Amino acid sequence: MKPRIAPGQALAAIPKRKIESIERRLFLRRGLSLGALAMLTGCNVTDQESVEKALMAMSRWNDRVQGWLFDPTRLAPEYAESAITVPFPFNAYYGEDEAPEIDADDYRLELGGLIRDRKPWSLPELYALPQVSQVTRHICVEGWSAIGKWSGTPFRSFLERVGADTTAKFVGFKCDDDYYSSIDMPTALHPQTILAFRYADQILPAKYGFPMKLRVPTKLGFKNPKHIRAIFVTNEYPGGYWEDQGYNWFSGS
Amino acid sequence: MNTEQHSPWVRVHPLAVRLTHWINVVAMLIMVTSGWRIYNASPIFPFRIPGDITLGGWLGGALQWHFAAMWLLAVNGLVYLAYGIVSGHFRRKFWPISPAAVIADVLAALRGKLSHEDLSIYNAAQRAAYATLILAIVVLVLSGLAIWKPVQLQGLAALMGGYEGARIVHFVAMALAVFIVIVHVAMVALVPRTLHSMITGNVRRVRT
């Protein structure tokens, strides 16, 4: 999708929103550039919609399979701090200089959906929660990977503290960069899923998702939303920015 | 073969082999062309694959094709392997593979002197090529699983040098498979009746 020149280099120097929408159109127009192939698979080349439907159905099937494969106790490998990738790459659907500036004093984390105590949280309150650290590999849907160190509070204990219905299916996230995403409840409760406030022992800079990012080392990078503004628990499939365009929703690793 | 002595046709490829062969052609075509598009999103070598010969239009589309066709490749491959082992097809057709015979046949092929008189018997070059292709596809599936599930299948990923190692293994196995397929298709073009036999299963009996 975008050229990645070298590991660790800032990835998106140009605004990507435009590129993505062009690529999306190309997908619709050229998705079946190999027409003969589609005939071999028994699909009608002219009926592209049914091909897309079939592929989406396979993607839903793959969500289910990944749900079965997911072991809630299996931990992602952790690394020595010497293995950390420097500089850790920036990645988003926009350029690094477009990352939102968020005022720390005004910030409140909003809670919604199937949560008992929906009182908004200020940053000092969040920082006062028990903190853990992890050095794990971030794997991008594009294929590259990088090792980083994130610190924050275990998401499971946060969900339990606010009285979230942990029997619900989904946890959704709305972000201050207009990004949104959602994960399955078993992954939300995984011991390495953390609400991260720090990167490399420093308060998250804007480019890494200030004031907080969900760090999920058992999922691809785009399932790790940054600049989280609101968290909600629901049984209705919330989708996501990339998921709605065709990336596999579960995207577990 | 005795019962077929009076027919002008000799059965060289059983139905199970022909079916799994052609399903595999479709699956590999989708996997390789969509895989190239996925590779282009973050190349591990200093080159890209020309977009026109890739499938999917963008990364998300290519991933959808790849993760759909992987089921076709894996299930069809397992059926083929099970058939090959249980029916004795592998033992009859592939065994023995002697390195000396392979080298002799490859050299004969390069001089254009490799005999294809009896299509029911794989020559040594064919045995080596087909066995290597089967192995390459097995490695492709295993390294693909390691890339897809580097946490859930971390033991498998560790065998390949971790996530990044598995990406290299996956690419190299793809390149090997594509190379063998190119040679294979070139050989079919040189001996067109082999294409006929892979469709109908039969070749005309050679009168001697």
Short mmCIF file of C-alpha atoms in Angstrom, two decimals:
data_model
loop_
_atom_site.label_atom_id
_atom_site.label_comp_id
_atom_site.label_asym_id
_atom_site.label_seq_id
_atom_site.Cartn_x
_atom_site.Cartn_y
_atom_site.Cartn_z
CA MET A 1 0.00 0.00 0.00
CA LYS A 2 2.68 2.43 0.86
CA PRO A 3 6.38 2.16 0.27
CA ARG A 4 8.28 1.10 3.31
CA ILE A 5 11.80 2.18 2.64
CA ALA A 6 13.59 0.68 5.58
CA PRO A 7 12.61 -0.81 8.91
CA GLY A 8 12.22 1.85 11.53
CA GLN A 9 11.90 4.73 9.11
CA ALA A 10 8.90 7.01 9.47
CA LEU A 11 6.40 5.28 7.28
CA ALA A 12 3.91 7.74 5.93
CA ALA A 13 5.42 11.02 4.88
CA ILE A 14 2.36 12.01 2.86
CA PRO A 15 -1.30 12.16 3.81
CA LYS A 16 -2.68 8.72 3.16
CA ARG A 17 -6.40 9.29 3.26
CA LYS A 18 -6.38 10.11 -0.43
CA ILE A 19 -4.18 7.20 -1.40
CA GLU A 20 -6.36 4.74 0.45
CA SER A 21 -9.52 5.94 -1.24
CA ILE A 22 -7.89 5.68 -4.65
CA GLU A 23 -6.65 2.20 -3.85
CA ARG A 24 -10.10 1.29 -2.68
CA ARG A 25 -11.55 2.33 -6.03
CA LEU A 26 -8.85 0.43 -7.84
CA PHE A 27 -9.83 -2.60 -5.84
CA LEU A 28 -13.42 -2.28 -6.95
CA ARG A 29 -12.45 -1.76 -10.55
CA ARG A 30 -9.50 -4.09 -10.80
CA GLY A 31 -10.29 -6.64 -8.13
CA LEU A 32 -10.65 -9.20 -10.85
CA SER A 33 -7.88 -8.14 -13.18
CA LEU A 34 -7.20 -11.85 -13.60
CA GLY A 35 -10.51 -12.60 -15.22
CA ALA A 36 -9.61 -16.09 -16.35
CA LEU A 37 -8.87 -16.96 -12.78
CA ALA A 38 -12.34 -15.96 -11.69
CA MET A 39 -13.82 -18.17 -14.42
CA LEU A 40 -11.78 -21.10 -13.17
CA THR A 41 -13.18 -20.57 -9.69
CA GLY A 42 -16.66 -20.78 -11.11
CA CYS A 43 -17.53 -17.17 -10.40
CA ASN A 44 -19.12 -14.94 -12.97
CA VAL A 45 -16.52 -12.35 -13.93
CA THR A 46 -19.13 -9.70 -14.55
CA ASP A 47 -20.73 -10.24 -11.19
CA GLN A 48 -18.03 -8.73 -9.07
CA GLU A 49 -20.37 -8.06 -6.21
CA SER A 50 -20.94 -11.76 -5.65
CA VAL A 51 -17.19 -12.36 -5.63
CA GLU A 52 -16.73 -9.66 -3.00
CA LYS A 53 -19.60 -11.17 -1.04
CA ALA A 54 -18.00 -14.61 -1.18
CA LEU A 55 -14.66 -13.19 -0.04
CA MET A 56 -16.33 -11.34 2.84
CA ALA A 57 -18.12 -14.56 3.83
CA MET A 58 -14.74 -16.34 3.90
CA SER A 59 -13.39 -13.51 6.04
CA ARG A 60 -16.26 -14.00 8.53
CA TRP A 61 -15.48 -17.72 8.54
CA ASN A 62 -11.83 -16.91 9.25
CA ASP A 63 -12.97 -14.72 12.19
CA ARG A 64 -14.68 -17.79 13.66
CA VAL A 65 -11.68 -20.07 13.07
CA GLN A 66 -9.35 -17.54 14.70
CA GLY A 67 -11.72 -17.31 17.68
CA TRP A 68 -11.37 -21.09 18.11
CA LEU A 69 -7.60 -21.00 17.62
CA PHE A 70 -7.16 -18.20 20.17
CA ASP A 71 -5.79 -19.56 23.43
CA PRO A 72 -6.65 -17.03 26.19
CA THR A 73 -3.66 -18.17 28.25
CA ARG A 74 -1.02 -18.28 25.52
CA LEU A 75 1.35 -15.35 25.84
CA ALA A 76 2.99 -13.47 22.99
CA PRO A 77 6.79 -13.77 23.16
CA GLU A 78 8.47 -11.01 25.19
CA TYR A 79 11.89 -9.66 24.32
CA ALA A 80 14.89 -8.07 26.00
CA GLU A 81 14.92 -4.26 25.95
CA SER A 82 18.02 -4.48 23.76
CA ALA A 83 15.81 -5.94 21.00
CA ILE A 84 13.61 -2.82 20.80
CA THR A 85 13.39 -1.31 17.32
CA VAL A 86 14.82 2.25 17.26
CA PRO A 87 13.19 4.41 16.14
CA PHE A 88 9.88 2.64 16.46
CA PRO A 89 7.97 3.27 13.19
CA PHE A 90 5.03 5.64 13.09
CA ASN A 91 1.99 4.17 11.42
CA ALA A 92 -1.53 5.47 10.81
CA TYR A 93 -3.88 6.21 7.96
CA TYR A 94 -2.49 9.79 7.97
CA GLY A 95 0.94 11.41 8.20
CA GLU A 96 2.92 11.79 11.38
CA ASP A 97 2.40 15.58 11.52
CA GLU A 98 -1.37 15.04 11.42
CA ALA A 99 -1.50 13.11 14.70
CA PRO A 100 -4.07 14.84 16.96
CA GLU A 101 -2.91 17.24 19.67
CA ILE A 102 -4.84 16.39 22.81
CA ASP A 103 -4.95 18.59 25.92
CA ALA A 104 -3.98 16.46 28.90
CA ASP A 105 -5.93 18.58 31.43
CA ASP A 106 -9.21 18.52 29.54
CA TYR A 107 -8.97 14.90 28.54
CA ARG A 108 -11.61 12.47 29.84
CA LEU A 109 -11.91 8.82 28.85
CA GLU A 110 -15.59 8.08 28.21
CA LEU A 111 -17.18 4.73 28.90
CA GLY A 112 -20.35 3.40 27.33
CA GLY A 113 -22.47 0.38 26.55
CA LEU A 114 -22.65 -2.61 28.90
CA ILE A 115 -20.57 -1.01 31.67
CA ARG A 116 -21.97 -0.43 35.17
CA ASP A 117 -19.87 2.56 36.23
CA ARG A 118 -19.63 4.95 33.29
CA LYS A 119 -17.96 7.80 35.11
CA PRO A 120 -15.39 9.45 32.80
CA TRP A 121 -11.73 9.04 33.74
CA SER A 122 -9.13 11.80 33.90
CA LEU A 123 -5.48 11.09 33.10
CA PRO A 124 -4.21 11.35 36.71
CA GLU A 125 -6.85 8.82 37.73
CA LEU A 126 -5.75 6.44 34.96
CA TYR A 127 -2.06 6.89 35.79
CA ALA A 128 -2.84 5.96 39.42
CA LEU A 129 -4.03 2.48 38.36
CA PRO A 130 -1.64 -0.50 38.74
CA GLN A 131 0.94 -0.39 35.93
CA VAL A 132 2.70 -3.19 34.03
CA SER A 133 5.24 -3.18 31.18
CA GLN A 134 5.82 -5.40 28.17
CA VAL A 135 8.40 -5.62 25.38
CA THR A 136 6.55 -7.26 22.51
CA ARG A 137 6.50 -7.46 18.74
CA HIS A 138 4.08 -5.22 16.88
CA ILE A 139 3.13 -6.91 13.58
CA CYS A 140 1.60 -4.75 10.89
CA VAL A 141 -1.01 -6.08 8.46
CA GLU A 142 1.43 -4.92 5.75
CA GLY A 143 3.92 -7.54 6.91
CA TRP A 144 6.63 -5.55 8.69
CA SER A 145 7.17 -5.89 12.40
CA ALA A 146 8.91 -3.93 15.14
CA ILE A 147 9.61 -4.51 18.82
CA GLY A 148 8.60 -1.87 21.35
CA LYS A 149 8.07 -1.32 25.07
CA TRP A 150 4.63 -0.28 26.32
CA SER A 151 3.48 0.35 29.88
CA GLY A 152 -0.01 0.75 31.25
CA THR A 153 -2.75 -0.93 33.15
CA PRO A 154 -4.02 -4.44 32.37
CA PHE A 155 -7.20 -4.00 30.35
CA ARG A 156 -8.87 -6.92 32.09
CA SER A 157 -8.58 -5.37 35.55
CA PHE A 158 -9.78 -2.03 34.18
CA LEU A 159 -12.86 -3.67 32.64
CA GLU A 160 -13.57 -5.49 35.90
CA ARG A 161 -13.05 -2.30 37.95
CA VAL A 162 -15.65 -0.36 35.95
CA GLY A 163 -18.09 -3.27 36.01
CA ALA A 164 -18.02 -4.14 32.31
CA ASP A 165 -20.16 -7.07 31.24
CA THR A 166 -17.30 -9.44 30.38
CA THR A 167 -19.76 -11.96 28.95
CA ALA A 168 -20.53 -9.51 26.13
CA LYS A 169 -19.04 -10.18 22.69
CA PHE A 170 -17.21 -6.99 21.77
CA VAL A 171 -15.24 -4.07 23.12
CA GLY A 172 -15.30 -1.04 20.82
CA PHE A 173 -13.01 2.00 20.68
CA LYS A 174 -13.57 5.51 19.35
CA CYS A 175 -10.48 7.61 18.86
CA ASP A 176 -9.60 11.29 18.62
CA ASP A 177 -8.08 10.78 15.17
CA ASP A 178 -11.47 9.58 13.85
CA TYR A 179 -10.16 6.04 13.92
CA TYR A 180 -12.34 3.34 15.40
CA SER A 181 -11.96 -0.38 15.96
CA SER A 182 -13.22 -3.27 18.05
CA ILE A 183 -11.96 -6.53 19.51
CA ASP A 184 -13.45 -9.76 20.82
CA MET A 185 -13.97 -10.10 24.58
CA PRO A 186 -11.54 -13.06 25.06
CA THR A 187 -8.74 -10.91 23.60
CA ALA A 188 -9.81 -7.93 25.73
CA LEU A 189 -9.38 -10.15 28.81
CA HIS A 190 -6.00 -11.60 27.69
CA PRO A 191 -3.27 -10.97 30.32
CA GLN A 192 -1.08 -9.03 27.84
CA THR A 193 -3.81 -6.70 26.59
CA ILE A 194 -3.07 -3.37 28.26
CA LEU A 195 -4.33 0.18 28.20
CA ALA A 196 -0.92 1.72 27.50
CA PHE A 197 0.00 5.22 28.69
CA ARG A 198 3.75 5.04 28.11
CA TYR A 199 6.10 4.09 25.33
CA ALA A 200 9.74 3.34 26.23
CA ASP A 201 9.05 4.60 29.80
CA GLN A 202 7.92 8.03 28.54
CA ILE A 203 4.36 9.36 28.41
CA LEU A 204 3.10 8.39 24.95
CA PRO A 205 4.05 11.11 22.47
CA ALA A 206 1.33 12.19 20.01
CA LYS A 207 2.76 10.01 17.25
CA TYR A 208 2.41 6.87 19.37
CA GLY A 209 -1.13 7.64 20.48
CA PHE A 210 -1.27 10.14 23.37
CA PRO A 211 -2.95 9.86 25.80
CA MET A 212 -3.48 6.12 25.47
CA LYS A 213 -3.30 3.23 23.11
CA LEU A 214 -4.69 -0.25 23.46
CA ARG A 215 -1.69 -2.56 23.23
CA VAL A 216 -2.75 -6.02 22.02
CA PRO A 217 0.29 -8.18 21.23
CA THR A 218 -1.99 -11.02 20.10
CA LYS A 219 -3.41 -8.95 17.22
CA LEU A 220 -2.13 -7.07 14.19
CA GLY A 221 -1.12 -3.44 14.61
CA PHE A 222 -4.30 -1.90 13.25
CA LYS A 223 -6.22 -3.62 16.08
CA ASN A 224 -4.22 -1.46 18.54
CA PRO A 225 -6.18 1.83 18.45
CA LYS A 226 -4.40 5.02 19.52
CA HIS A 227 -5.74 8.34 20.95
CA ILE A 228 -8.64 6.45 22.54
CA ARG A 229 -11.50 8.77 23.56
CA ALA A 230 -14.27 6.28 24.33
CA ILE A 231 -14.52 2.60 25.20
CA PHE A 232 -17.79 0.72 24.96
CA VAL A 233 -18.92 -2.86 25.53
CA THR A 234 -21.55 -4.32 23.23
CA ASN A 235 -23.03 -7.43 21.68
CA GLU A 236 -23.54 -5.70 18.35
CA TYR A 237 -20.65 -5.97 15.90
CA PRO A 238 -18.99 -2.53 15.94
CA GLY A 239 -16.65 -2.98 12.92
CA GLY A 240 -13.69 -0.66 12.47
CA TYR A 241 -12.02 1.86 10.18
CA TRP A 242 -10.02 -0.74 8.24
CA GLU A 243 -12.29 -3.66 9.01
CA ASP A 244 -15.17 -1.93 7.23
CA GLN A 245 -12.98 -1.64 4.11
CA GLY A 246 -12.06 -5.30 4.03
CA TYR A 247 -9.30 -6.08 6.50
CA ASN A 248 -10.13 -9.21 8.44
CA TRP A 249 -11.88 -8.25 11.69
CA PHE A 250 -10.31 -10.74 14.12
CA SER A 251 -6.76 -10.33 12.74
CA GLY A 252 -5.22 -12.33 15.58
CA SER A 253 -1.60 -13.34 15.57
CA MET B 1 -2.88 -52.90 -17.39
CA ASN B 2 -3.65 -56.37 -18.77
CA THR B 3 -7.38 -55.74 -18.97
CA GLU B 4 -6.76 -52.68 -21.13
CA GLN B 5 -4.54 -54.43 -23.65
CA HIS B 6 -6.97 -54.04 -26.52
CA SER B 7 -7.75 -50.37 -25.96
CA PRO B 8 -5.71 -47.84 -27.96
CA TRP B 9 -5.57 -45.74 -24.77
CA VAL B 10 -3.50 -46.25 -21.66
CA ARG B 11 -4.62 -44.75 -18.35
CA VAL B 12 -1.67 -42.81 -16.95
CA HIS B 13 -3.26 -40.41 -14.42
CA PRO B 14 -5.98 -41.57 -12.02
CA LEU B 15 -8.99 -39.29 -11.52
CA ALA B 16 -7.94 -38.29 -7.98
CA VAL B 17 -4.59 -37.02 -9.29
CA ARG B 18 -6.17 -35.08 -12.16
CA LEU B 19 -8.82 -33.45 -9.94
CA THR B 20 -6.39 -32.42 -7.22
CA HIS B 21 -3.91 -31.27 -9.88
CA TRP B 22 -6.36 -28.81 -11.45
CA ILE B 23 -7.80 -27.60 -8.16
CA ASN B 24 -4.22 -27.02 -7.07
CA VAL B 25 -3.56 -25.00 -10.22
CA VAL B 26 -6.42 -22.63 -9.31
CA ALA B 27 -5.41 -22.47 -5.64
CA MET B 28 -1.73 -21.81 -6.39
CA LEU B 29 -2.57 -19.18 -9.01
CA ILE B 30 -4.70 -17.28 -6.47
CA MET B 31 -2.23 -17.76 -3.61
CA VAL B 32 0.82 -16.68 -5.60
CA THR B 33 -0.72 -13.65 -7.32
CA SER B 34 -2.45 -12.38 -4.18
CA GLY B 35 0.70 -13.16 -2.18
CA TRP B 36 2.71 -10.92 -4.51
CA ARG B 37 0.32 -8.05 -3.79
CA ILE B 38 0.70 -8.66 -0.03
CA TYR B 39 4.49 -8.77 -0.46
CA ASN B 40 4.37 -5.37 -2.20
CA ALA B 41 2.82 -3.76 0.89
CA SER B 42 6.15 -4.25 2.68
CA PRO B 43 8.82 -5.90 0.52
CA ILE B 44 11.52 -7.89 2.34
CA PHE B 45 13.84 -7.69 -0.68
CA PRO B 46 14.80 -4.60 -2.70
CA PHE B 47 12.19 -5.16 -5.42
CA ARG B 48 8.46 -5.20 -5.97
CA ILE B 49 6.26 -7.43 -8.09
CA PRO B 50 4.64 -5.57 -11.02
CA GLY B 51 1.12 -4.69 -9.90
CA ASP B 52 -0.47 -5.89 -13.14
CA ILE B 53 0.30 -9.52 -12.43
CA THR B 54 -1.01 -9.38 -8.86
CA LEU B 55 -4.49 -10.15 -7.58
CA GLY B 56 -6.68 -8.18 -5.21
CA GLY B 57 -6.23 -4.54 -6.29
CA TRP B 58 -5.06 -3.42 -2.84
CA LEU B 59 -3.63 -5.03 0.28
CA GLY B 60 -7.04 -5.68 1.85
CA GLY B 61 -8.37 -7.32 -1.32
CA ALA B 62 -5.24 -9.42 -1.74
CA LEU B 63 -5.46 -10.60 1.88
CA GLN B 64 -9.09 -11.61 1.34
CA TRP B 65 -8.15 -13.70 -1.70
CA HIS B 66 -5.14 -15.19 0.11
CA PHE B 67 -7.06 -16.16 3.25
CA ALA B 68 -9.93 -17.61 1.21
CA ALA B 69 -7.82 -19.65 -1.25
CA MET B 70 -5.60 -20.98 1.56
CA TRP B 71 -8.46 -23.30 2.50
CA LEU B 72 -8.68 -24.60 -1.06
CA LEU B 73 -4.91 -25.15 -1.20
CA ALA B 74 -4.67 -26.84 2.20
CA VAL B 75 -7.74 -29.08 1.95
CA ASN B 76 -6.97 -30.10 -1.64
CA GLY B 77 -3.34 -30.71 -0.71
CA LEU B 78 -4.30 -32.91 2.23
CA VAL B 79 -6.64 -34.95 -0.02
CA TYR B 80 -3.80 -35.38 -2.54
CA LEU B 81 -1.25 -36.39 0.12
CA ALA B 82 -3.69 -38.83 1.74
CA TYR B 83 -4.49 -40.34 -1.67
CA GLY B 84 -0.81 -40.55 -2.62
CA ILE B 85 0.13 -42.36 0.57
CA VAL B 86 -2.89 -44.65 0.96
CA SER B 87 -3.17 -45.72 -2.69
CA GLY B 88 0.55 -46.31 -3.12
CA HIS B 89 0.67 -43.66 -5.86
CA PHE B 90 3.71 -41.96 -4.30
CA ARG B 91 5.58 -45.24 -3.85
CA ARG B 92 4.84 -46.40 -7.40
CA LYS B 93 5.51 -43.09 -9.16
CA PHE B 94 8.21 -41.42 -7.13
CA TRP B 95 10.30 -44.26 -5.76
CA PRO B 96 13.22 -44.58 -6.12
CA ILE B 97 14.71 -41.12 -6.68
CA SER B 98 18.43 -41.53 -7.31
CA PRO B 99 20.54 -38.36 -7.48
CA ALA B 100 22.67 -39.80 -10.29
CA ALA B 101 19.59 -40.56 -12.40
CA VAL B 102 18.17 -37.08 -11.70
CA ILE B 103 21.38 -35.41 -12.88
CA ALA B 104 21.55 -37.65 -15.96
CA ASP B 105 17.92 -36.89 -16.88
CA VAL B 106 18.25 -33.14 -16.27
CA LEU B 107 21.31 -33.07 -18.56
CA ALA B 108 19.41 -35.11 -21.17
CA ALA B 109 16.48 -32.70 -20.90
CA LEU B 110 18.78 -29.70 -21.41
CA ARG B 111 20.10 -31.33 -24.59
CA GLY B 112 16.52 -31.99 -25.65
CA LYS B 113 17.09 -35.75 -25.54
CA LEU B 114 14.91 -36.76 -22.61
CA SER B 115 12.49 -39.47 -23.61
CA HIS B 116 8.77 -39.15 -22.80
CA GLU B 117 7.86 -42.41 -24.52
CA ASP B 118 5.97 -43.87 -21.59
CA LEU B 119 3.99 -41.17 -19.80
CA SER B 120 2.89 -43.58 -17.10
CA ILE B 121 6.42 -43.59 -15.72
CA TYR B 122 7.91 -40.39 -14.33
CA ASN B 123 11.54 -40.00 -15.39
CA ALA B 124 14.04 -39.09 -12.70
CA ALA B 125 13.92 -35.35 -13.47
CA GLN B 126 10.14 -35.41 -13.13
CA ARG B 127 10.33 -37.35 -9.89
CA ALA B 128 12.75 -34.82 -8.41
CA ALA B 129 10.77 -31.81 -9.68
CA TYR B 130 7.35 -33.03 -8.50
CA ALA B 131 8.65 -34.21 -5.13
CA THR B 132 10.40 -30.85 -4.62
CA LEU B 133 7.22 -28.99 -5.59
CA ILE B 134 5.17 -31.00 -3.09
CA LEU B 135 7.77 -30.23 -0.43
CA ALA B 136 7.83 -26.53 -1.37
CA ILE B 137 4.03 -26.32 -1.01
CA VAL B 138 4.18 -28.06 2.37
CA VAL B 139 6.81 -25.50 3.48
CA LEU B 140 4.65 -22.69 2.05
CA VAL B 141 1.66 -23.85 4.11
CA LEU B 142 3.72 -24.26 7.30
CA SER B 143 5.53 -20.91 6.95
CA GLY B 144 2.22 -19.28 6.02
CA LEU B 145 0.67 -20.62 9.22
CA ALA B 146 3.65 -19.25 11.18
CA ILE B 147 3.18 -15.79 9.62
CA TRP B 148 -0.59 -15.88 10.17
CA LYS B 149 -0.38 -17.10 13.79
CA PRO B 150 3.07 -16.20 15.19
CA VAL B 151 1.65 -16.15 18.74
CA GLN B 152 -0.77 -19.09 18.75
CA LEU B 153 1.69 -21.23 16.72
CA GLN B 154 4.88 -19.73 18.17
CA GLY B 155 6.64 -23.12 18.26
CA LEU B 156 6.20 -23.45 14.52
CA ALA B 157 7.31 -19.83 14.01
CA ALA B 158 10.40 -20.43 16.18
CA LEU B 159 11.38 -23.35 13.89
CA MET B 160 11.59 -20.83 11.03
CA GLY B 161 13.55 -18.22 12.95
CA GLY B 162 10.51 -16.41 14.31
CA TYR B 163 8.01 -14.20 12.49
CA GLU B 164 10.55 -12.40 10.30
CA GLY B 165 12.33 -15.67 9.48
CA ALA B 166 9.03 -17.25 8.46
CA ARG B 167 8.46 -14.40 5.98
CA ILE B 168 11.76 -15.21 4.28
CA VAL B 169 11.06 -18.96 4.27
CA HIS B 170 7.61 -18.23 2.78
CA PHE B 171 9.07 -16.10 -0.01
CA VAL B 172 11.89 -18.53 -0.87
CA ALA B 173 9.49 -21.49 -0.97
CA MET B 174 7.19 -19.45 -3.25
CA ALA B 175 10.10 -18.62 -5.57
CA LEU B 176 11.11 -22.30 -5.73
CA ALA B 177 7.53 -23.40 -6.42
CA VAL B 178 7.09 -20.77 -9.15
CA PHE B 179 10.38 -21.80 -10.75
CA ILE B 180 9.37 -25.46 -10.85
CA VAL B 181 5.96 -24.54 -12.27
CA ILE B 182 7.57 -22.45 -15.03
CA VAL B 183 9.82 -25.37 -16.03
CA HIS B 184 6.87 -27.74 -15.76
CA VAL B 185 4.67 -25.61 -18.04
CA ALA B 186 7.56 -25.25 -20.52
CA MET B 187 7.96 -29.04 -20.62
CA VAL B 188 4.21 -29.46 -21.18
CA ALA B 189 4.46 -27.00 -24.09
CA LEU B 190 7.25 -29.15 -25.57
CA VAL B 191 5.29 -32.41 -25.14
CA PRO B 192 1.65 -31.29 -25.56
CA ARG B 193 0.12 -34.77 -25.24
CA THR B 194 0.99 -34.59 -21.52
CA LEU B 195 -1.62 -31.82 -21.20
CA HIS B 196 -4.20 -34.08 -22.83
CA SER B 197 -3.36 -36.89 -20.46
CA MET B 198 -3.68 -34.68 -17.38
CA ILE B 199 -7.21 -33.79 -18.53
CA THR B 200 -8.52 -37.15 -19.80
CA GLY B 201 -6.17 -39.38 -17.86
CA ASN B 202 -5.19 -41.30 -21.00
CA VAL B 203 -2.46 -41.39 -23.61
CA ARG B 204 -2.50 -43.26 -26.91
CA ARG B 205 -0.78 -46.62 -26.59
CA VAL B 206 2.70 -46.66 -28.07
CA ARG B 207 3.02 -49.52 -30.56
CA THR B 208 6.46 -51.07 -30.54
#
